[in-house]
N, CA, C and O atoms as a Maestro MAE file, in Angstrom:
{
 s_m_m2io_version
 :::
 2.0.0
}

f_m_ct {
 s_m_title
 :::
 protein
 m_atom[280] {
  # First column is atom index #
  i_m_mmod_type
  r_m_x_coord
  r_m_y_coord
  r_m_z_coord
  i_m_residue_number
  s_m_chain_name
  s_m_pdb_residue_name
  s_m_pdb_atom_name
  i_m_atomic_number
  :::
  1 25 41.742 -24.042 113.983 1 A "UNK " " N  " 7
  2 3 43.119 -24.028 114.462 1 A "UNK " " CA " 6
  3 2 43.480 -25.450 114.846 1 A "UNK " " C  " 6
  4 15 42.642 -26.184 115.369 1 A "UNK " " O  " 8
  5 25 44.707 -25.843 114.593 2 A "UNK " " N  " 7
  6 3 45.184 -27.157 114.960 2 A "UNK " " CA " 6
  7 2 45.456 -27.244 116.448 2 A "UNK " " C  " 6
  8 15 45.232 -26.291 117.194 2 A "UNK " " O  " 8
  9 25 45.940 -28.393 116.864 3 A "UNK " " N  " 7
  10 3 46.231 -28.603 118.272 3 A "UNK " " CA " 6
  11 2 47.518 -29.404 118.393 3 A "UNK " " C  " 6
  12 15 47.715 -30.386 117.677 3 A "UNK " " O  " 8
  13 25 48.396 -28.983 119.303 4 A "UNK " " N  " 7
  14 3 49.630 -29.719 119.591 4 A "UNK " " CA " 6
  15 2 49.479 -30.337 120.974 4 A "UNK " " C  " 6
  16 15 49.192 -29.627 121.938 4 A "UNK " " O  " 8
  17 25 49.665 -31.643 121.087 5 A "UNK " " N  " 7
  18 3 49.423 -32.317 122.360 5 A "UNK " " CA " 6
  19 2 50.683 -32.927 122.975 5 A "UNK " " C  " 6
  20 15 50.634 -33.377 124.120 5 A "UNK " " O  " 8
  21 25 51.790 -32.959 122.272 6 A "UNK " " N  " 7
  22 3 53.028 -33.501 122.814 6 A "UNK " " CA " 6
  23 2 53.971 -32.349 123.144 6 A "UNK " " C  " 6
  24 15 53.525 -31.206 123.241 6 A "UNK " " O  " 8
  25 25 55.272 -32.621 123.320 7 A "UNK " " N  " 7
  26 3 56.216 -31.571 123.716 7 A "UNK " " CA " 6
  27 2 56.727 -30.752 122.544 7 A "UNK " " C  " 6
  28 15 57.088 -29.588 122.712 7 A "UNK " " O  " 8
  29 25 56.761 -31.354 121.346 8 A "UNK " " N  " 7
  30 3 57.309 -30.674 120.172 8 A "UNK " " CA " 6
  31 2 56.400 -30.906 118.976 8 A "UNK " " C  " 6
  32 15 55.617 -31.856 118.952 8 A "UNK " " O  " 8
  33 25 56.512 -30.022 117.974 9 A "UNK " " N  " 7
  34 3 55.794 -30.217 116.722 9 A "UNK " " CA " 6
  35 2 56.691 -29.744 115.581 9 A "UNK " " C  " 6
  36 15 57.610 -28.951 115.786 9 A "UNK " " O  " 8
  37 25 56.414 -30.237 114.391 10 A "UNK " " N  " 7
  38 3 57.172 -29.862 113.195 10 A "UNK " " CA " 6
  39 2 56.347 -28.928 112.336 10 A "UNK " " C  " 6
  40 15 55.136 -29.096 112.189 10 A "UNK " " O  " 8
  41 25 57.026 -27.939 111.770 11 A "UNK " " N  " 7
  42 3 56.383 -27.028 110.817 11 A "UNK " " CA " 6
  43 2 57.448 -26.589 109.827 11 A "UNK " " C  " 6
  44 15 58.452 -25.991 110.214 11 A "UNK " " O  " 8
  45 25 57.229 -26.888 108.534 12 A "UNK " " N  " 7
  46 3 58.206 -26.547 107.485 12 A "UNK " " CA " 6
  47 2 59.606 -27.042 107.813 12 A "UNK " " C  " 6
  48 15 60.582 -26.300 107.694 12 A "UNK " " O  " 8
  49 25 59.697 -28.293 108.225 13 A "UNK " " N  " 7
  50 3 60.971 -28.959 108.538 13 A "UNK " " CA " 6
  51 2 61.717 -28.353 109.718 13 A "UNK " " C  " 6
  52 15 62.916 -28.589 109.868 13 A "UNK " " O  " 8
  53 25 61.047 -27.586 110.549 14 A "UNK " " N  " 7
  54 3 61.632 -27.057 111.780 14 A "UNK " " CA " 6
  55 2 60.857 -27.616 112.957 14 A "UNK " " C  " 6
  56 15 59.637 -27.768 112.889 14 A "UNK " " O  " 8
  57 25 61.575 -27.927 114.055 15 A "UNK " " N  " 7
  58 3 60.872 -28.402 115.234 15 A "UNK " " CA " 6
  59 2 60.755 -27.278 116.255 15 A "UNK " " C  " 6
  60 15 61.666 -26.465 116.409 15 A "UNK " " O  " 8
  61 25 59.614 -27.244 116.952 16 A "UNK " " N  " 7
  62 3 59.288 -26.200 117.915 16 A "UNK " " CA " 6
  63 2 58.748 -26.824 119.188 16 A "UNK " " C  " 6
  64 15 58.170 -27.911 119.167 16 A "UNK " " O  " 8
  65 25 58.942 -26.125 120.294 17 A "UNK " " N  " 7
  66 3 58.328 -26.513 121.549 17 A "UNK " " CA " 6
  67 2 56.844 -26.207 121.460 17 A "UNK " " C  " 6
  68 15 56.449 -25.189 120.893 17 A "UNK " " O  " 8
  69 25 56.022 -27.085 122.016 18 A "UNK " " N  " 7
  70 3 54.573 -26.916 121.935 18 A "UNK " " CA " 6
  71 2 54.112 -25.586 122.544 18 A "UNK " " C  " 6
  72 15 53.033 -25.103 122.201 18 A "UNK " " O  " 8
  73 25 54.886 -24.999 123.417 19 A "UNK " " N  " 7
  74 3 54.489 -23.738 124.060 19 A "UNK " " CA " 6
  75 2 54.377 -22.579 123.064 19 A "UNK " " C  " 6
  76 15 53.724 -21.580 123.364 19 A "UNK " " O  " 8
  77 25 55.000 -22.689 121.889 20 A "UNK " " N  " 7
  78 3 54.943 -21.613 120.894 20 A "UNK " " CA " 6
  79 2 54.008 -21.942 119.732 20 A "UNK " " C  " 6
  80 15 53.986 -21.233 118.727 20 A "UNK " " O  " 8
  81 25 53.237 -23.018 119.874 21 A "UNK " " N  " 7
  82 3 52.361 -23.475 118.794 21 A "UNK " " CA " 6
  83 2 51.450 -22.363 118.268 21 A "UNK " " C  " 6
  84 15 51.426 -22.112 117.063 21 A "UNK " " O  " 8
  85 25 50.699 -21.692 119.155 22 A "UNK " " N  " 7
  86 3 49.779 -20.643 118.710 22 A "UNK " " CA " 6
  87 2 50.513 -19.504 118.017 22 A "UNK " " C  " 6
  88 15 50.020 -18.973 117.022 22 A "UNK " " O  " 8
  89 25 51.673 -19.124 118.519 23 A "UNK " " N  " 7
  90 3 52.434 -18.028 117.897 23 A "UNK " " CA " 6
  91 2 52.925 -18.400 116.504 23 A "UNK " " C  " 6
  92 15 52.851 -17.582 115.588 23 A "UNK " " O  " 8
  93 25 53.417 -19.601 116.332 24 A "UNK " " N  " 7
  94 3 53.928 -20.047 115.032 24 A "UNK " " CA " 6
  95 2 52.803 -20.023 114.005 24 A "UNK " " C  " 6
  96 15 52.973 -19.475 112.916 24 A "UNK " " O  " 8
  97 25 51.675 -20.599 114.334 25 A "UNK " " N  " 7
  98 3 50.607 -20.692 113.355 25 A "UNK " " CA " 6
  99 2 49.904 -19.365 113.117 25 A "UNK " " C  " 6
  100 15 49.320 -19.176 112.050 25 A "UNK " " O  " 8
  101 25 49.936 -18.456 114.052 26 A "UNK " " N  " 7
  102 3 49.378 -17.124 113.809 26 A "UNK " " CA " 6
  103 2 50.332 -16.291 112.970 26 A "UNK " " C  " 6
  104 15 49.891 -15.558 112.084 26 A "UNK " " O  " 8
  105 25 51.625 -16.389 113.230 27 A "UNK " " N  " 7
  106 3 52.599 -15.537 112.553 27 A "UNK " " CA " 6
  107 2 53.108 -16.131 111.248 27 A "UNK " " C  " 6
  108 15 53.306 -15.398 110.279 27 A "UNK " " O  " 8
  109 25 53.322 -17.439 111.201 28 A "UNK " " N  " 7
  110 3 53.907 -18.067 110.020 28 A "UNK " " CA " 6
  111 2 52.836 -18.473 109.020 28 A "UNK " " C  " 6
  112 15 53.066 -18.400 107.813 28 A "UNK " " O  " 8
  113 25 51.694 -18.890 109.485 29 A "UNK " " N  " 7
  114 3 50.681 -19.438 108.591 29 A "UNK " " CA " 6
  115 2 49.355 -18.708 108.708 29 A "UNK " " C  " 6
  116 15 48.403 -19.256 109.264 29 A "UNK " " O  " 8
  117 25 49.269 -17.491 108.201 30 A "UNK " " N  " 7
  118 3 47.967 -16.822 108.241 30 A "UNK " " CA " 6
  119 2 46.977 -17.578 107.354 30 A "UNK " " C  " 6
  120 15 47.364 -18.205 106.368 30 A "UNK " " O  " 8
  121 25 45.719 -17.510 107.714 31 A "UNK " " N  " 7
  122 3 44.690 -18.227 106.959 31 A "UNK " " CA " 6
  123 2 43.695 -17.256 106.355 31 A "UNK " " C  " 6
  124 15 43.398 -16.202 106.918 31 A "UNK " " O  " 8
  125 25 43.196 -17.637 105.211 32 A "UNK " " N  " 7
  126 3 42.135 -16.882 104.553 32 A "UNK " " CA " 6
  127 2 41.007 -17.872 104.296 32 A "UNK " " C  " 6
  128 15 41.222 -18.942 103.727 32 A "UNK " " O  " 8
  129 25 39.817 -17.507 104.718 33 A "UNK " " N  " 7
  130 3 38.655 -18.376 104.553 33 A "UNK " " CA " 6
  131 2 37.656 -17.674 103.644 33 A "UNK " " C  " 6
  132 15 37.181 -16.585 103.965 33 A "UNK " " O  " 8
  133 25 37.345 -18.277 102.538 34 A "UNK " " N  " 7
  134 3 36.391 -17.695 101.588 34 A "UNK " " CA " 6
  135 2 35.477 -18.818 101.110 34 A "UNK " " C  " 6
  136 15 35.948 -19.875 100.689 34 A "UNK " " O  " 8
  137 25 34.191 -18.587 101.178 35 A "UNK " " N  " 7
  138 3 33.199 -19.564 100.740 35 A "UNK " " CA " 6
  139 2 32.588 -19.078 99.433 35 A "UNK " " C  " 6
  140 15 32.212 -17.913 99.306 35 A "UNK " " O  " 8
  141 25 32.493 -19.972 98.477 36 A "UNK " " N  " 7
  142 3 31.887 -19.632 97.189 36 A "UNK " " CA " 6
  143 2 30.585 -20.425 97.057 36 A "UNK " " C  " 6
  144 15 30.587 -21.656 97.063 36 A "UNK " " O  " 8
  145 25 29.499 -19.708 96.940 37 A "UNK " " N  " 7
  146 3 28.194 -20.347 96.799 37 A "UNK " " CA " 6
  147 2 28.002 -20.822 95.363 37 A "UNK " " C  " 6
  148 15 28.335 -20.125 94.405 37 A "UNK " " O  " 8
  149 25 27.455 -22.026 95.244 38 A "UNK " " N  " 7
  150 3 27.146 -22.590 93.932 38 A "UNK " " CA " 6
  151 2 25.640 -22.774 93.804 38 A "UNK " " C  " 6
  152 15 24.976 -23.211 94.744 38 A "UNK " " O  " 8
  153 25 25.112 -22.440 92.643 39 A "UNK " " N  " 7
  154 3 23.729 -22.755 92.309 39 A "UNK " " CA " 6
  155 2 23.760 -23.531 91.005 39 A "UNK " " C  " 6
  156 15 24.271 -23.054 89.992 39 A "UNK " " O  " 8
  157 25 23.209 -24.728 91.046 40 A "UNK " " N  " 7
  158 3 23.255 -25.637 89.899 40 A "UNK " " CA " 6
  159 2 24.680 -25.831 89.396 40 A "UNK " " C  " 6
  160 15 24.918 -25.898 88.190 40 A "UNK " " O  " 8
  161 25 25.615 -25.921 90.319 41 A "UNK " " N  " 7
  162 3 27.006 -26.165 89.968 41 A "UNK " " CA " 6
  163 2 27.770 -24.963 89.452 41 A "UNK " " C  " 6
  164 15 28.931 -25.089 89.062 41 A "UNK " " O  " 8
  165 25 27.137 -23.795 89.443 42 A "UNK " " N  " 7
  166 3 27.778 -22.578 88.943 42 A "UNK " " CA " 6
  167 2 28.030 -21.612 90.098 42 A "UNK " " C  " 6
  168 15 27.145 -21.394 90.925 42 A "UNK " " O  " 8
  169 25 29.233 -21.031 90.160 43 A "UNK " " N  " 7
  170 3 29.524 -20.084 91.243 43 A "UNK " " CA " 6
  171 2 28.686 -18.814 91.112 43 A "UNK " " C  " 6
  172 15 28.420 -18.334 90.010 43 A "UNK " " O  " 8
  173 25 28.282 -18.288 92.257 44 A "UNK " " N  " 7
  174 3 27.506 -17.055 92.321 44 A "UNK " " CA " 6
  175 2 28.417 -15.942 92.818 44 A "UNK " " C  " 6
  176 15 29.113 -16.125 93.816 44 A "UNK " " O  " 8
  177 25 28.430 -14.796 92.151 45 A "UNK " " N  " 7
  178 3 29.253 -13.645 92.523 45 A "UNK " " CA " 6
  179 2 30.748 -14.011 92.576 45 A "UNK " " C  " 6
  180 15 31.454 -13.587 93.491 45 A "UNK " " O  " 8
  181 25 31.226 -14.786 91.611 46 A "UNK " " N  " 7
  182 3 32.611 -15.241 91.607 46 A "UNK " " CA " 6
  183 2 33.599 -14.081 91.557 46 A "UNK " " C  " 6
  184 15 34.619 -14.117 92.244 46 A "UNK " " O  " 8
  185 25 33.319 -13.062 90.765 47 A "UNK " " N  " 7
  186 3 34.222 -11.906 90.699 47 A "UNK " " CA " 6
  187 2 34.426 -11.283 92.076 47 A "UNK " " C  " 6
  188 15 35.550 -10.943 92.446 47 A "UNK " " O  " 8
  189 25 33.341 -11.132 92.836 48 A "UNK " " N  " 7
  190 3 33.421 -10.540 94.168 48 A "UNK " " CA " 6
  191 2 34.213 -11.426 95.127 48 A "UNK " " C  " 6
  192 15 34.980 -10.930 95.953 48 A "UNK " " O  " 8
  193 25 34.022 -12.741 95.009 49 A "UNK " " N  " 7
  194 3 34.777 -13.673 95.853 49 A "UNK " " CA " 6
  195 2 36.278 -13.564 95.583 49 A "UNK " " C  " 6
  196 15 37.083 -13.497 96.512 49 A "UNK " " O  " 8
  197 25 36.634 -13.548 94.319 50 A "UNK " " N  " 7
  198 3 38.052 -13.447 93.949 50 A "UNK " " CA " 6
  199 2 38.635 -12.126 94.421 50 A "UNK " " C  " 6
  200 15 39.766 -12.088 94.904 50 A "UNK " " O  " 8
  201 25 37.884 -11.049 94.291 51 A "UNK " " N  " 7
  202 3 38.360 -9.747 94.758 51 A "UNK " " CA " 6
  203 2 38.596 -9.774 96.275 51 A "UNK " " C  " 6
  204 15 39.609 -9.265 96.756 51 A "UNK " " O  " 8
  205 25 37.651 -10.372 97.029 52 A "UNK " " N  " 7
  206 3 37.811 -10.477 98.480 52 A "UNK " " CA " 6
  207 2 39.022 -11.323 98.843 52 A "UNK " " C  " 6
  208 15 39.785 -10.972 99.744 52 A "UNK " " O  " 8
  209 25 39.198 -12.442 98.138 53 A "UNK " " N  " 7
  210 3 40.337 -13.327 98.385 53 A "UNK " " CA " 6
  211 2 41.652 -12.592 98.158 53 A "UNK " " C  " 6
  212 15 42.556 -12.665 98.991 53 A "UNK " " O  " 8
  213 25 41.762 -11.896 97.054 54 A "UNK " " N  " 7
  214 3 42.981 -11.129 96.758 54 A "UNK " " CA " 6
  215 2 43.201 -10.017 97.781 54 A "UNK " " C  " 6
  216 15 44.335 -9.788 98.202 54 A "UNK " " O  " 8
  217 25 42.143 -9.327 98.185 55 A "UNK " " N  " 7
  218 3 42.275 -8.271 99.194 55 A "UNK " " CA " 6
  219 2 42.710 -8.837 100.539 55 A "UNK " " C  " 6
  220 15 43.544 -8.240 101.221 55 A "UNK " " O  " 8
  221 25 42.155 -9.982 100.927 56 A "UNK " " N  " 7
  222 3 42.548 -10.613 102.190 56 A "UNK " " CA " 6
  223 2 44.026 -10.984 102.171 56 A "UNK " " C  " 6
  224 15 44.736 -10.768 103.153 56 A "UNK " " O  " 8
  225 25 44.487 -11.539 101.058 57 A "UNK " " N  " 7
  226 3 45.899 -11.896 100.933 57 A "UNK " " CA " 6
  227 2 46.779 -10.653 101.040 57 A "UNK " " C  " 6
  228 15 47.818 -10.675 101.700 57 A "UNK " " O  " 8
  229 25 46.362 -9.584 100.394 58 A "UNK " " N  " 7
  230 3 47.133 -8.337 100.438 58 A "UNK " " CA " 6
  231 2 47.218 -7.795 101.866 58 A "UNK " " C  " 6
  232 15 48.289 -7.380 102.308 58 A "UNK " " O  " 8
  233 25 46.096 -7.798 102.586 59 A "UNK " " N  " 7
  234 3 46.075 -7.322 103.970 59 A "UNK " " CA " 6
  235 2 47.017 -8.135 104.847 59 A "UNK " " C  " 6
  236 15 47.690 -7.580 105.717 59 A "UNK " " O  " 8
  237 25 47.070 -9.454 104.624 60 A "UNK " " N  " 7
  238 3 47.941 -10.328 105.412 60 A "UNK " " CA " 6
  239 2 49.392 -10.299 104.943 60 A "UNK " " C  " 6
  240 15 50.266 -10.880 105.587 60 A "UNK " " O  " 8
  241 25 49.648 -9.631 103.835 61 A "UNK " " N  " 7
  242 3 51.006 -9.577 103.311 61 A "UNK " " CA " 6
  243 2 51.437 -10.866 102.632 61 A "UNK " " C  " 6
  244 15 52.629 -11.159 102.534 61 A "UNK " " O  " 8
  245 25 50.458 -11.636 102.161 62 A "UNK " " N  " 7
  246 3 50.728 -12.903 101.490 62 A "UNK " " CA " 6
  247 2 50.910 -12.638 99.996 62 A "UNK " " C  " 6
  248 15 50.115 -11.922 99.387 62 A "UNK " " O  " 8
  249 25 51.955 -13.213 99.412 63 A "UNK " " N  " 7
  250 3 52.223 -13.049 97.989 63 A "UNK " " CA " 6
  251 2 51.301 -13.988 97.217 63 A "UNK " " C  " 6
  252 15 51.668 -15.122 96.910 63 A "UNK " " O  " 8
  253 25 50.105 -13.505 96.909 64 A "UNK " " N  " 7
  254 3 49.086 -14.323 96.262 64 A "UNK " " CA " 6
  255 2 48.184 -13.406 95.445 64 A "UNK " " C  " 6
  256 15 47.818 -12.317 95.887 64 A "UNK " " O  " 8
  257 25 47.838 -13.858 94.263 65 A "UNK " " N  " 7
  258 3 46.845 -13.161 93.463 65 A "UNK " " CA " 6
  259 2 46.292 -14.161 92.451 65 A "UNK " " C  " 6
  260 15 47.037 -14.948 91.868 65 A "UNK " " O  " 8
  261 25 45.006 -14.120 92.257 66 A "UNK " " N  " 7
  262 3 44.364 -15.008 91.293 66 A "UNK " " CA " 6
  263 2 43.347 -14.187 90.501 66 A "UNK " " C  " 6
  264 15 42.806 -13.202 91.004 66 A "UNK " " O  " 8
  265 25 43.097 -14.596 89.280 67 A "UNK " " N  " 7
  266 3 42.083 -13.893 88.482 67 A "UNK " " CA " 6
  267 2 40.999 -14.873 88.050 67 A "UNK " " C  " 6
  268 15 41.130 -16.074 88.286 67 A "UNK " " O  " 8
  269 25 39.961 -14.398 87.438 68 A "UNK " " N  " 7
  270 3 38.802 -15.188 87.076 68 A "UNK " " CA " 6
  271 2 39.172 -16.361 86.148 68 A "UNK " " C  " 6
  272 15 38.559 -17.426 86.229 68 A "UNK " " O  " 8
  273 25 40.157 -16.174 85.280 69 A "UNK " " N  " 7
  274 3 40.555 -17.230 84.355 69 A "UNK " " CA " 6
  275 2 41.269 -18.385 85.053 69 A "UNK " " C  " 6
  276 15 41.167 -19.538 84.634 69 A "UNK " " O  " 8
  277 25 41.993 -18.058 86.124 70 A "UNK " " N  " 7
  278 3 42.713 -19.106 86.859 70 A "UNK " " CA " 6
  279 2 41.753 -19.937 87.683 70 A "UNK " " C  " 6
  280 15 42.175 -20.867 88.370 70 A "UNK " " O  " 8
  :::
 }
 m_bond[279] {
  # First column is bond index #
  i_m_from
  i_m_to
  i_m_order
  :::
  1 1 2 1
  2 2 3 1
  3 3 4 2
  4 3 5 1
  5 5 6 1
  6 6 7 1
  7 7 8 2
  8 7 9 1
  9 9 10 1
  10 10 11 1
  11 11 12 2
  12 11 13 1
  13 13 14 1
  14 14 15 1
  15 15 16 2
  16 15 17 1
  17 17 18 1
  18 18 19 1
  19 19 20 2
  20 19 21 1
  21 21 22 1
  22 22 23 1
  23 23 24 2
  24 23 25 1
  25 25 26 1
  26 26 27 1
  27 27 28 2
  28 27 29 1
  29 29 30 1
  30 30 31 1
  31 31 32 2
  32 31 33 1
  33 33 34 1
  34 34 35 1
  35 35 36 2
  36 35 37 1
  37 37 38 1
  38 38 39 1
  39 39 40 2
  40 39 41 1
  41 41 42 1
  42 42 43 1
  43 43 44 2
  44 43 45 1
  45 45 46 1
  46 46 47 1
  47 47 48 2
  48 47 49 1
  49 49 50 1
  50 50 51 1
  51 51 52 2
  52 51 53 1
  53 53 54 1
  54 54 55 1
  55 55 56 2
  56 55 57 1
  57 57 58 1
  58 58 59 1
  59 59 60 2
  60 59 61 1
  61 61 62 1
  62 62 63 1
  63 63 64 2
  64 63 65 1
  65 65 66 1
  66 66 67 1
  67 67 68 2
  68 67 69 1
  69 69 70 1
  70 70 71 1
  71 71 72 2
  72 71 73 1
  73 73 74 1
  74 74 75 1
  75 75 76 2
  76 75 77 1
  77 77 78 1
  78 78 79 1
  79 79 80 2
  80 79 81 1
  81 81 82 1
  82 82 83 1
  83 83 84 2
  84 83 85 1
  85 85 86 1
  86 86 87 1
  87 87 88 2
  88 87 89 1
  89 89 90 1
  90 90 91 1
  91 91 92 2
  92 91 93 1
  93 93 94 1
  94 94 95 1
  95 95 96 2
  96 95 97 1
  97 97 98 1
  98 98 99 1
  99 99 100 2
  100 99 101 1
  101 101 102 1
  102 102 103 1
  103 103 104 2
  104 103 105 1
  105 105 106 1
  106 106 107 1
  107 107 108 2
  108 107 109 1
  109 109 110 1
  110 110 111 1
  111 111 112 2
  112 111 113 1
  113 113 114 1
  114 114 115 1
  115 115 116 2
  116 115 117 1
  117 117 118 1
  118 118 119 1
  119 119 120 2
  120 119 121 1
  121 121 122 1
  122 122 123 1
  123 123 124 2
  124 123 125 1
  125 125 126 1
  126 126 127 1
  127 127 128 2
  128 127 129 1
  129 129 130 1
  130 130 131 1
  131 131 132 2
  132 131 133 1
  133 133 134 1
  134 134 135 1
  135 135 136 2
  136 135 137 1
  137 137 138 1
  138 138 139 1
  139 139 140 2
  140 139 141 1
  141 141 142 1
  142 142 143 1
  143 143 144 2
  144 143 145 1
  145 145 146 1
  146 146 147 1
  147 147 148 2
  148 147 149 1
  149 149 150 1
  150 150 151 1
  151 151 152 2
  152 151 153 1
  153 153 154 1
  154 154 155 1
  155 155 156 2
  156 155 157 1
  157 157 158 1
  158 158 159 1
  159 159 160 2
  160 159 161 1
  161 161 162 1
  162 162 163 1
  163 163 164 2
  164 163 165 1
  165 165 166 1
  166 166 167 1
  167 167 168 2
  168 167 169 1
  169 169 170 1
  170 170 171 1
  171 171 172 2
  172 171 173 1
  173 173 174 1
  174 174 175 1
  175 175 176 2
  176 175 177 1
  177 177 178 1
  178 178 179 1
  179 179 180 2
  180 179 181 1
  181 181 182 1
  182 182 183 1
  183 183 184 2
  184 183 185 1
  185 185 186 1
  186 186 187 1
  187 187 188 2
  188 187 189 1
  189 189 190 1
  190 190 191 1
  191 191 192 2
  192 191 193 1
  193 193 194 1
  194 194 195 1
  195 195 196 2
  196 195 197 1
  197 197 198 1
  198 198 199 1
  199 199 200 2
  200 199 201 1
  201 201 202 1
  202 202 203 1
  203 203 204 2
  204 203 205 1
  205 205 206 1
  206 206 207 1
  207 207 208 2
  208 207 209 1
  209 209 210 1
  210 210 211 1
  211 211 212 2
  212 211 213 1
  213 213 214 1
  214 214 215 1
  215 215 216 2
  216 215 217 1
  217 217 218 1
  218 218 219 1
  219 219 220 2
  220 219 221 1
  221 221 222 1
  222 222 223 1
  223 223 224 2
  224 223 225 1
  225 225 226 1
  226 226 227 1
  227 227 228 2
  228 227 229 1
  229 229 230 1
  230 230 231 1
  231 231 232 2
  232 231 233 1
  233 233 234 1
  234 234 235 1
  235 235 236 2
  236 235 237 1
  237 237 238 1
  238 238 239 1
  239 239 240 2
  240 239 241 1
  241 241 242 1
  242 242 243 1
  243 243 244 2
  244 243 245 1
  245 245 246 1
  246 246 247 1
  247 247 248 2
  248 247 249 1
  249 249 250 1
  250 250 251 1
  251 251 252 2
  252 251 253 1
  253 253 254 1
  254 254 255 1
  255 255 256 2
  256 255 257 1
  257 257 258 1
  258 258 259 1
  259 259 260 2
  260 259 261 1
  261 261 262 1
  262 262 263 1
  263 263 264 2
  264 263 265 1
  265 265 266 1
  266 266 267 1
  267 267 268 2
  268 267 269 1
  269 269 270 1
  270 270 271 1
  271 271 272 2
  272 271 273 1
  273 273 274 1
  274 274 275 1
  275 275 276 2
  276 275 277 1
  277 277 278 1
  278 278 279 1
  279 279 280 2
  :::
 }
}
């Protein structure tokens, strides 16, 4: 999570009071964290990673989808 240390911060060309920093980043910018293991430069269980990534986006209501070719 980021940190706001002054009175205001900018997000998507809008300025906000630092008191709402946590709310803005929780509500406006949900995050998805997915780690892909590589062995000899090749991804391991890539199909499963992509499925998890797409499911996480769906749960968060994020308009995102990727497939193995992308």
